[in-house]
Structures are given as structure tokens and as C-alpha cells.
Tab-separated table of C-alpha atoms (C1' of nucleotides) in Angstrom:
chain	number	residue	atom	x	y	z
Z	1	UNK	CA	0.000	0.000	0.000
Z	2	UNK	CA	1.762	3.098	-1.178
Z	3	UNK	CA	2.386	5.608	1.626
Z	4	UNK	CA	4.742	8.572	1.735
Z	5	UNK	CA	8.030	6.704	1.005
Z	6	UNK	CA	6.461	4.695	-1.807
Z	7	UNK	CA	4.742	7.679	-3.418
Z	8	UNK	CA	7.949	9.709	-3.106
Z	9	UNK	CA	9.826	6.906	-4.874
Z	10	UNK	CA	7.250	6.796	-7.663
Z	11	UNK	CA	7.401	10.590	-8.061
Z	12	UNK	CA	11.207	10.695	-8.072
Z	13	UNK	CA	11.426	8.024	-10.743
Z	14	UNK	CA	8.592	9.399	-12.819
Z	15	UNK	CA	9.789	12.973	-13.001
Z	16	UNK	CA	13.101	11.828	-14.449
Z	17	UNK	CA	11.200	10.197	-17.291
Z	18	UNK	CA	8.180	12.304	-18.191
Z	19	UNK	CA	8.795	15.976	-17.398
Z	20	UNK	CA	8.829	17.850	-20.688
Z	21	UNK	CA	6.954	15.151	-22.582
Z	22	UNK	CA	3.603	15.677	-24.288
Z	23	UNK	CA	0.607	13.384	-23.846
Z	24	UNK	CA	-0.256	12.364	-27.400
Z	25	UNK	CA	-3.318	10.343	-26.508
Z	26	UNK	CA	-4.714	8.101	-23.823
Z	27	UNK	CA	-6.799	5.007	-23.304
Z	28	UNK	CA	-9.363	4.825	-20.537
Z	29	UNK	CA	-10.256	1.152	-20.289
Z	30	UNK	CA	-12.250	1.374	-17.057
Z	31	UNK	CA	-14.081	4.716	-17.070
Z	32	UNK	CA	-14.755	4.882	-13.321
Z	33	UNK	CA	-10.999	4.940	-12.646
Z	34	UNK	CA	-10.605	8.260	-14.482
Z	35	UNK	CA	-12.523	11.225	-13.121
Z	36	UNK	CA	-13.006	14.662	-14.620
Z	37	UNK	CA	-12.371	15.764	-18.206
Z	38	UNK	CA	-9.750	13.132	-18.872
Z	39	UNK	CA	-9.857	13.582	-22.646
Z	40	UNK	CA	-8.735	17.168	-22.191
Z	41	UNK	CA	-5.214	16.193	-21.210
Z	42	UNK	CA	-4.400	15.181	-24.785
Z	43	UNK	CA	-1.841	17.517	-26.224
Z	44	UNK	CA	-0.777	18.835	-22.823
Z	45	UNK	CA	2.839	18.824	-21.714
Z	46	UNK	CA	4.084	17.578	-18.339
Z	47	UNK	CA	5.629	20.451	-16.399
Z	48	UNK	CA	6.294	18.709	-13.076
Z	49	UNK	CA	5.635	15.626	-10.968
Z	50	UNK	CA	5.121	16.146	-7.253
Z	51	UNK	CA	3.912	14.357	-4.142
Z	52	UNK	CA	1.385	15.663	-1.636
Z	53	UNK	CA	0.199	13.242	1.059
Z	54	UNK	CA	-0.244	9.936	-0.800
Z	55	UNK	CA	-1.157	11.688	-4.036
Z	56	UNK	CA	0.971	11.789	-7.157
Z	57	UNK	CA	0.399	15.191	-8.743
Z	58	UNK	CA	1.336	15.542	-12.404
Z	59	UNK	CA	1.164	19.178	-13.478
Z	60	UNK	CA	0.376	19.757	-17.134
Z	61	UNK	CA	0.320	22.806	-19.403
Z	62	UNK	CA	-3.116	23.868	-18.194
Z	63	UNK	CA	-4.598	21.073	-16.052
Z	64	UNK	CA	-3.299	18.638	-13.445
Z	65	UNK	CA	-3.538	14.920	-12.863
Z	66	UNK	CA	-4.000	13.796	-9.265
Z	67	UNK	CA	-3.405	10.064	-8.959
Z	68	UNK	CA	-4.210	8.142	-5.778
Z	69	UNK	CA	-2.964	4.530	-5.620
Z	70	UNK	CA	-4.983	3.704	-2.477
Z	71	UNK	CA	-4.286	0.012	-1.720
Z	72	UNK	CA	-3.198	-1.567	-4.954
Z	73	UNK	CA	-2.672	1.185	-7.508
Z	74	UNK	CA	0.527	1.125	-9.548
Z	75	UNK	CA	2.187	3.459	-12.051
Z	76	UNK	CA	4.472	1.808	-14.574
Z	77	UNK	CA	6.667	3.687	-16.974
Z	78	UNK	CA	7.418	1.917	-20.235
Z	79	UNK	CA	10.225	3.369	-22.347
Z	80	UNK	CA	9.698	3.626	-26.116
Z	81	UNK	CA	9.518	0.166	-27.677
Z	82	UNK	CA	8.780	-1.727	-24.466
Z	83	UNK	CA	5.078	-1.835	-24.878
Z	84	UNK	CA	4.007	-5.019	-23.194
Z	85	UNK	CA	6.097	-6.037	-20.224
Z	86	UNK	CA	8.486	-4.376	-17.842
Z	87	UNK	CA	10.203	-6.233	-15.026
Z	88	UNK	CA	7.522	-8.887	-15.341
Z	89	UNK	CA	4.676	-6.412	-14.871
Z	90	UNK	CA	2.317	-6.547	-17.792
Z	91	UNK	CA	0.028	-4.199	-19.520
Z	92	UNK	CA	-2.875	-6.461	-18.686
Z	93	UNK	CA	-6.209	-7.001	-16.989
Z	94	UNK	CA	-5.469	-4.522	-14.179
Z	95	UNK	CA	-4.352	-1.745	-16.512
Z	96	UNK	CA	-7.159	0.814	-16.455
Z	97	UNK	CA	-5.654	4.010	-17.859
Z	98	UNK	CA	-2.769	4.392	-20.323
Z	99	UNK	CA	-1.033	7.636	-21.274
Z	100	UNK	CA	0.894	7.599	-24.537
Z	101	UNK	CA	3.619	10.211	-24.848
Z	102	UNK	CA	4.806	11.722	-28.103
Z	103	UNK	CA	8.170	9.936	-27.934
Z	104	UNK	CA	6.500	6.507	-27.815
Z	105	UNK	CA	6.892	5.991	-24.080
Z	106	UNK	CA	3.870	5.108	-21.979
Z	107	UNK	CA	2.550	5.456	-18.466
Z	108	UNK	CA	0.239	2.728	-17.164
Z	109	UNK	CA	-2.105	3.045	-14.221
Z	110	UNK	CA	-2.886	-0.415	-12.868
Z	111	UNK	CA	-5.132	-1.170	-9.914
Z	112	UNK	CA	-6.217	-4.658	-8.942
Z	113	UNK	CA	-8.838	-3.598	-6.381
Z	114	UNK	CA	-9.973	-0.487	-8.249
Z	115	UNK	CA	-9.930	1.749	-5.163
Z	116	UNK	CA	-7.536	4.244	-6.693
Z	117	UNK	CA	-8.204	6.978	-9.211
Z	118	UNK	CA	-6.811	9.357	-11.793
Z	119	UNK	CA	-8.422	12.797	-11.510
Z	120	UNK	CA	-8.154	15.727	-13.866
Z	121	UNK	CA	-8.232	19.003	-11.931
Z	122	UNK	CA	-7.821	22.680	-12.742
Z	123	UNK	CA	-5.184	24.574	-10.769
Z	124	UNK	CA	-7.921	26.013	-8.617
Z	125	UNK	CA	-9.527	22.642	-7.913
Z	126	UNK	CA	-6.152	21.094	-7.148
Z	127	UNK	CA	-5.093	23.836	-4.767
Z	128	UNK	CA	-8.408	23.620	-2.975
Z	129	UNK	CA	-8.141	19.855	-2.481
Z	130	UNK	CA	-4.512	19.953	-1.421
Z	131	UNK	CA	-5.038	22.683	1.137
Z	132	UNK	CA	-8.393	21.538	2.519
Z	133	UNK	CA	-7.990	17.786	2.743
Z	134	UNK	CA	-4.423	17.325	3.903
Z	135	UNK	CA	-2.447	18.309	6.978
Z	136	UNK	CA	1.243	18.997	7.456
Z	137	UNK	CA	3.860	16.967	5.617
Z	138	UNK	CA	5.947	14.968	8.116
Z	139	UNK	CA	9.060	15.444	5.967
Z	140	UNK	CA	8.628	19.234	5.808
Z	141	UNK	CA	11.096	21.302	7.887
Z	142	UNK	CA	8.023	22.914	9.455
Z	143	UNK	CA	7.187	19.562	11.031
Z	144	UNK	CA	9.174	20.196	14.201
Z	145	UNK	CA	8.883	18.564	17.609
Z	146	UNK	CA	7.028	21.669	18.770
Z	147	UNK	CA	4.611	21.401	15.859
Z	148	UNK	CA	3.911	17.725	16.599
Z	149	UNK	CA	3.476	18.612	20.260
Z	150	UNK	CA	0.866	21.193	19.346
Z	151	UNK	CA	-0.954	18.784	17.032
Z	152	UNK	CA	-1.086	16.077	19.678
Z	153	UNK	CA	-2.291	18.456	22.367
Z	154	UNK	CA	-5.053	19.759	20.138
Z	155	UNK	CA	-6.521	16.259	19.769
Z	156	UNK	CA	-6.171	14.938	23.335
Z	157	UNK	CA	-8.881	12.304	23.109
Z	158	UNK	CA	-7.790	10.675	19.869
Z	159	UNK	CA	-6.002	7.345	19.948
Z	160	UNK	CA	-2.472	7.696	18.637
Z	161	UNK	CA	-3.002	5.229	15.793
Z	162	UNK	CA	-6.062	7.154	14.597
Z	163	UNK	CA	-4.330	10.511	14.950
Z	164	UNK	CA	-1.256	9.514	12.960
Z	165	UNK	CA	-3.218	7.905	10.135
Z	166	UNK	CA	-5.606	10.876	9.794
Z	167	UNK	CA	-4.538	12.560	6.551
Z	168	UNK	CA	-6.178	15.850	7.492
Z	169	UNK	CA	-3.875	16.108	10.517
Z	170	UNK	CA	-0.563	14.706	9.221
Z	171	UNK	CA	-0.374	13.770	5.539
Z	172	UNK	CA	1.238	10.701	4.018
Z	173	UNK	CA	1.700	8.282	6.902
Z	174	UNK	CA	-0.338	5.098	6.600
Z	175	UNK	CA	-0.759	1.800	8.347
Z	176	UNK	CA	2.759	0.427	7.952
Z	177	UNK	CA	4.712	3.475	9.075
Z	178	UNK	CA	2.400	4.399	11.951
Z	179	UNK	CA	2.999	0.970	13.463
Z	180	UNK	CA	6.733	1.294	12.883
Z	181	UNK	CA	6.946	4.834	14.282
Z	182	UNK	CA	4.928	3.967	17.396
Z	183	UNK	CA	7.240	1.018	18.009
Z	184	UNK	CA	10.283	3.302	17.693
Z	185	UNK	CA	8.725	5.654	20.218
Z	186	UNK	CA	7.510	2.845	22.520
Z	187	UNK	CA	3.985	4.231	22.431
Z	188	UNK	CA	0.882	2.028	22.462
Z	189	UNK	CA	-1.414	2.601	19.441
Z	190	UNK	CA	-4.506	2.945	21.640
Z	191	UNK	CA	-3.043	5.463	24.072
Z	192	UNK	CA	-4.919	8.755	23.890
Z	193	UNK	CA	-2.892	11.667	22.571
Z	194	UNK	CA	-3.457	13.795	25.654
Z	195	UNK	CA	-1.618	11.286	27.844
Z	196	UNK	CA	1.724	11.559	26.051
Z	197	UNK	CA	4.518	13.405	27.857
Z	198	UNK	CA	6.723	15.916	26.058
Z	199	UNK	CA	9.512	13.331	26.124
Z	200	UNK	CA	7.279	10.749	24.461
Z	201	UNK	CA	6.220	13.255	21.824
Z	202	UNK	CA	9.868	14.020	21.110
Z	203	UNK	CA	10.583	10.285	20.787
Z	204	UNK	CA	7.640	9.944	18.418
Z	205	UNK	CA	8.901	12.802	16.271
Z	206	UNK	CA	12.254	11.050	16.056
Z	207	UNK	CA	10.533	7.745	15.317
Z	208	UNK	CA	8.464	9.171	12.478
Z	209	UNK	CA	11.536	10.802	10.953
Z	210	UNK	CA	13.708	7.701	11.258
Z	211	UNK	CA	11.112	5.351	9.819
Z	212	UNK	CA	10.179	7.539	6.849
Z	213	UNK	CA	13.818	8.285	6.029
Z	214	UNK	CA	14.764	4.635	6.237
Z	215	UNK	CA	11.805	3.471	4.163
Z	216	UNK	CA	12.602	6.025	1.469
Z	217	UNK	CA	16.226	4.870	1.455
Z	218	UNK	CA	15.029	1.337	0.682
Z	219	UNK	CA	12.517	2.660	-1.881
Z	220	UNK	CA	9.440	1.520	0.018
Z	221	UNK	CA	7.724	-1.662	1.173
Z	222	UNK	CA	6.497	-4.164	-1.436
Z	223	UNK	CA	4.654	-6.702	0.704
Z	224	UNK	CA	1.510	-6.184	-1.333
Z	225	UNK	CA	1.005	-4.598	-4.727
Z	226	UNK	CA	3.367	-1.641	-4.452
Z	227	UNK	CA	6.035	-1.585	-7.149
Z	228	UNK	CA	8.378	1.078	-8.431
Z	229	UNK	CA	7.666	2.634	-11.834
Z	230	UNK	CA	10.115	0.116	-13.273
Z	231	UNK	CA	8.196	-2.821	-11.800
Z	232	UNK	CA	10.922	-3.487	-9.230
Z	233	UNK	CA	10.163	-3.950	-5.544
Z	234	UNK	CA	11.099	-1.735	-2.630
Z	235	UNK	CA	13.241	-3.357	0.051
Z	236	UNK	CA	11.950	-1.917	3.328
Z	237	UNK	CA	9.995	-5.098	4.043
Z	238	UNK	CA	13.260	-6.642	5.222
Z	239	UNK	CA	13.868	-3.782	7.652
Z	240	UNK	CA	10.460	-3.428	9.260
Z	241	UNK	CA	10.186	-4.141	12.969
Z	242	UNK	CA	6.541	-4.853	13.741
Z	243	UNK	CA	4.271	-4.502	10.728
Z	244	UNK	CA	2.809	-7.958	9.963
Z	245	UNK	CA	5.361	-9.508	12.302
Z	246	UNK	CA	2.787	-10.667	14.833
Z	247	UNK	CA	3.891	-13.930	16.428
Z	248	UNK	CA	7.536	-13.067	15.868
Z	249	UNK	CA	9.954	-11.598	18.457
Z	250	UNK	CA	10.325	-7.867	19.075
Z	251	UNK	CA	13.756	-6.881	17.692
Z	252	UNK	CA	14.576	-5.059	20.939
Z	253	UNK	CA	13.219	-7.256	23.740
Z	254	UNK	CA	12.180	-10.540	22.056
Z	255	UNK	CA	8.626	-10.349	23.371
Z	256	UNK	CA	6.134	-11.757	20.858
Z	257	UNK	CA	4.692	-9.029	18.637
Z	258	UNK	CA	0.933	-8.703	18.980
Z	259	UNK	CA	-1.705	-7.786	16.411
Z	260	UNK	CA	-4.978	-6.031	17.143
Z	261	UNK	CA	-7.531	-4.242	14.970
Z	262	UNK	CA	-7.915	-0.486	15.338
Z	263	UNK	CA	-10.472	1.304	13.213
Z	264	UNK	CA	-10.645	-1.735	10.970
Z	265	UNK	CA	-6.890	-1.750	10.354
Z	266	UNK	CA	-4.390	-4.348	11.407
Z	267	UNK	CA	-2.159	-2.866	14.113
Z	268	UNK	CA	1.092	-4.400	15.315
Z	269	UNK	CA	3.087	-3.616	18.445
Z	270	UNK	CA	5.287	-4.981	21.214
Z	271	UNK	CA	3.004	-5.627	24.213
Z	272	UNK	CA	5.885	-5.319	26.677
Z	273	UNK	CA	7.458	-2.063	25.516
Z	274	UNK	CA	4.339	-0.349	24.200
Z	275	UNK	CA	1.963	-0.232	27.151
Z	276	UNK	CA	-1.375	1.535	26.898
Z	277	UNK	CA	-1.721	4.525	29.211
Z	278	UNK	CA	-5.014	5.260	30.932
G	1	DC	C1'	-15.301	16.109	18.167
G	2	DG	C1'	-14.332	11.211	17.782
G	3	DA	C1'	-15.559	6.290	17.252
G	4	DT	C1'	-17.902	2.892	14.465
G	5	DT	C1'	-19.762	0.776	10.463
G	6	DC	C1'	-20.503	0.266	5.678
G	7	DC	C1'	-18.884	0.465	1.126
G	8	DC	C1'	-15.964	0.322	-3.028
G	9	DC	C1'	-13.137	-4.420	-5.051
G	10	DT	C1'	-10.653	-8.882	-5.904
G	11	DG	C1'	-7.145	-12.339	-4.672
G	12	DA	C1'	-5.768	-15.359	-1.033
G	13	DT	C1'	-7.071	-18.605	2.194
G	14	DA	C1'	-9.821	-21.596	5.106
G	15	DG	C1'	-13.610	-24.808	5.652
G	16	DC	C1'	-16.453	-28.413	3.826
L	1	DT	C1'	-12.019	-30.244	-7.441
L	2	DG	C1'	-14.662	-26.509	-6.495
L	3	DC	C1'	-17.874	-23.801	-4.151
L	4	DT	C1'	-18.714	-20.443	-0.393
L	5	DA	C1'	-17.579	-17.461	3.443
L	6	DT	C1'	-14.212	-14.426	5.326
L	7	DC	C1'	-10.663	-11.112	5.359
L	8	DA	C1'	-7.439	-7.071	4.072
L	9	DG	C1'	-7.480	-2.128	3.754
L	10	DG	C1'	-7.355	3.964	2.115
L	11	DG	C1'	-10.623	6.976	2.473
L	12	DG	C1'	-15.213	8.981	2.199
L	13	DA	C1'	-19.934	9.024	3.906
L	14	DA	C1'	-23.415	8.135	7.164
L	15	DT	C1'	-24.620	7.259	11.894
L	16	DC	C1'	-24.242	7.258	16.873
DNA sequence: CGATTCCCCTGATAGC
DNA sequence: TGCTATCAGGGGAATC
């Protein structure tokens, strides 16, 4: 499931390939996956590729594409001439939207579960969505310990897992990295935000930073459908500490990692080091 | 304001 | 073998 490190990886790889190229034409094979005036992007040139929260934002001459991978969305870049397969990933039954660039290269949007989308937005619509639906970026210099402290204290009754996954509060962190960051900080996912001490908040800030930096270094986690734009996997799976490691020993204290469900999401933690406060 | 539930969807897996 | 029930999960909407 692409979160901040995965989307950043996709954006970094994609901008090297498509900035400056013109969209010659496109195929929308599953109409519900493409929202807005998708046909209007034909003839428009890519001016930049950016990330905001878990969105891939492709800015064009006049409009913008906002692509959300949700659980299983993928973006594959196929160089000119490689029109069928790349790194074993095919243009196939899960390919719902295809952009053909003027140099013969292509961009495929695949999504097995069809939760994701490609949206065409005007600058105004894009700015409105980006500013109204998403909170601070955890990799922004403005995301200081003091800022996190203020955020946590303004939502004292929220459980930490819910607070950190809420995109309107902090943008880009999802299920995997919340579990990892809470483990780093030795904070229980169900502890209410108002019960954290300043020291614990500082440890959490460090944890978030460490985990996101490390995951980006390894180009993301490919336990499910996430793949790089080349079709290759990210390697963070081998470095994770708790996510989907229930039944296995905590890397620090060897206690068996536990799994619970919070807000319908699988949540993993060390029951010895991460104790719920009341 | 926050928690809960339902829904979108399909592959993997378990049970019979 | 193959059918059926269950589950995973980002995010938005509806409900409590």
C-alpha cells in the first residue's frame, strides 16, 4: 500500500522520465478509474511531478492529474519500444488508464482492487483539495517537535493510531509506518494523545523521521502490490520491525509481537514495551 | 469532536 | 475439485 516513502519513490522516478513530454493520446479502459475531463489532457505537456500526502500530482500545461494509488494502484513507466512487459509487470487485466507520450513511451495506471483513481483538476480545484484535505507533511522542515506537540495536544482524546493515520492532521503516513513509528517511540497505538509526555512526543517525532527516512532509502515496502515505476520492488519489508510480524519476536526485547484491529486496520506492536496509558 | 460501520473491489485462504 | 464465506485495507460518507 503506497504511503509517503512509496509515493515519493514513484514521483522521483517518474519525473526523471516524463517531465517535458507531451501526452499524445490516452486510453481509458475502465471509465470509473478516471474522473473529470480526462480527454482534455491530450496535447498537454508535463511540467512537473510532485507528491502531496499519498497523491501523485502531475502538473500539465493547463490542467493537473492527481493520482491516488490507495491500496493496490501502480504506475508503470514503459520506455519507447517496451510496450508489453516491464520487469515482469504486464500491460494487462489490471491496466485501467494508459497515457501515450509523443516519444513513444507510456505510463500505465494499474489497480487490482480499483480503489484508486486518476483525476483531472484545474489549478484552482487542485489547490483547494490539497489545502483543505491534507495536513502537514511529516518530511517538511516545518514539522518540528514543537509542531507535533501542538498537534497532539489539540486532539487529546484521539487514539495515537487514529491521529497519525488521519490525513487531514498529518499527511502521508499510513498503516505500515504508523505501526513502525509507534514502536520506535515505545507508544501504544490505543493510548490517547493527551496522555503523552513531552519526552514521548519528542521520541515519536524522532521515530516518524527515522522510519520515513529509512523506508525512502530502501525505496518503500512491497509486501503487497506496491512496485516502483520500473516494476521493481522496494526493500523496506526486510527492515520493518513490527508490521505484519505478529507472532515473531520484538527486535529489541524478544517479546512476541501482537496484532490487534484499530479502526478496521491491522495494528502491530510490542506488548511489553508499548503499554497503553489510561 | 471522535468512534464505528458500511462500502468500493478482488485475490488469497480456510472450511467443507 | 470446487464452491462459499471471510478477510485485508485507504478513504469517504453516514450514523451514533
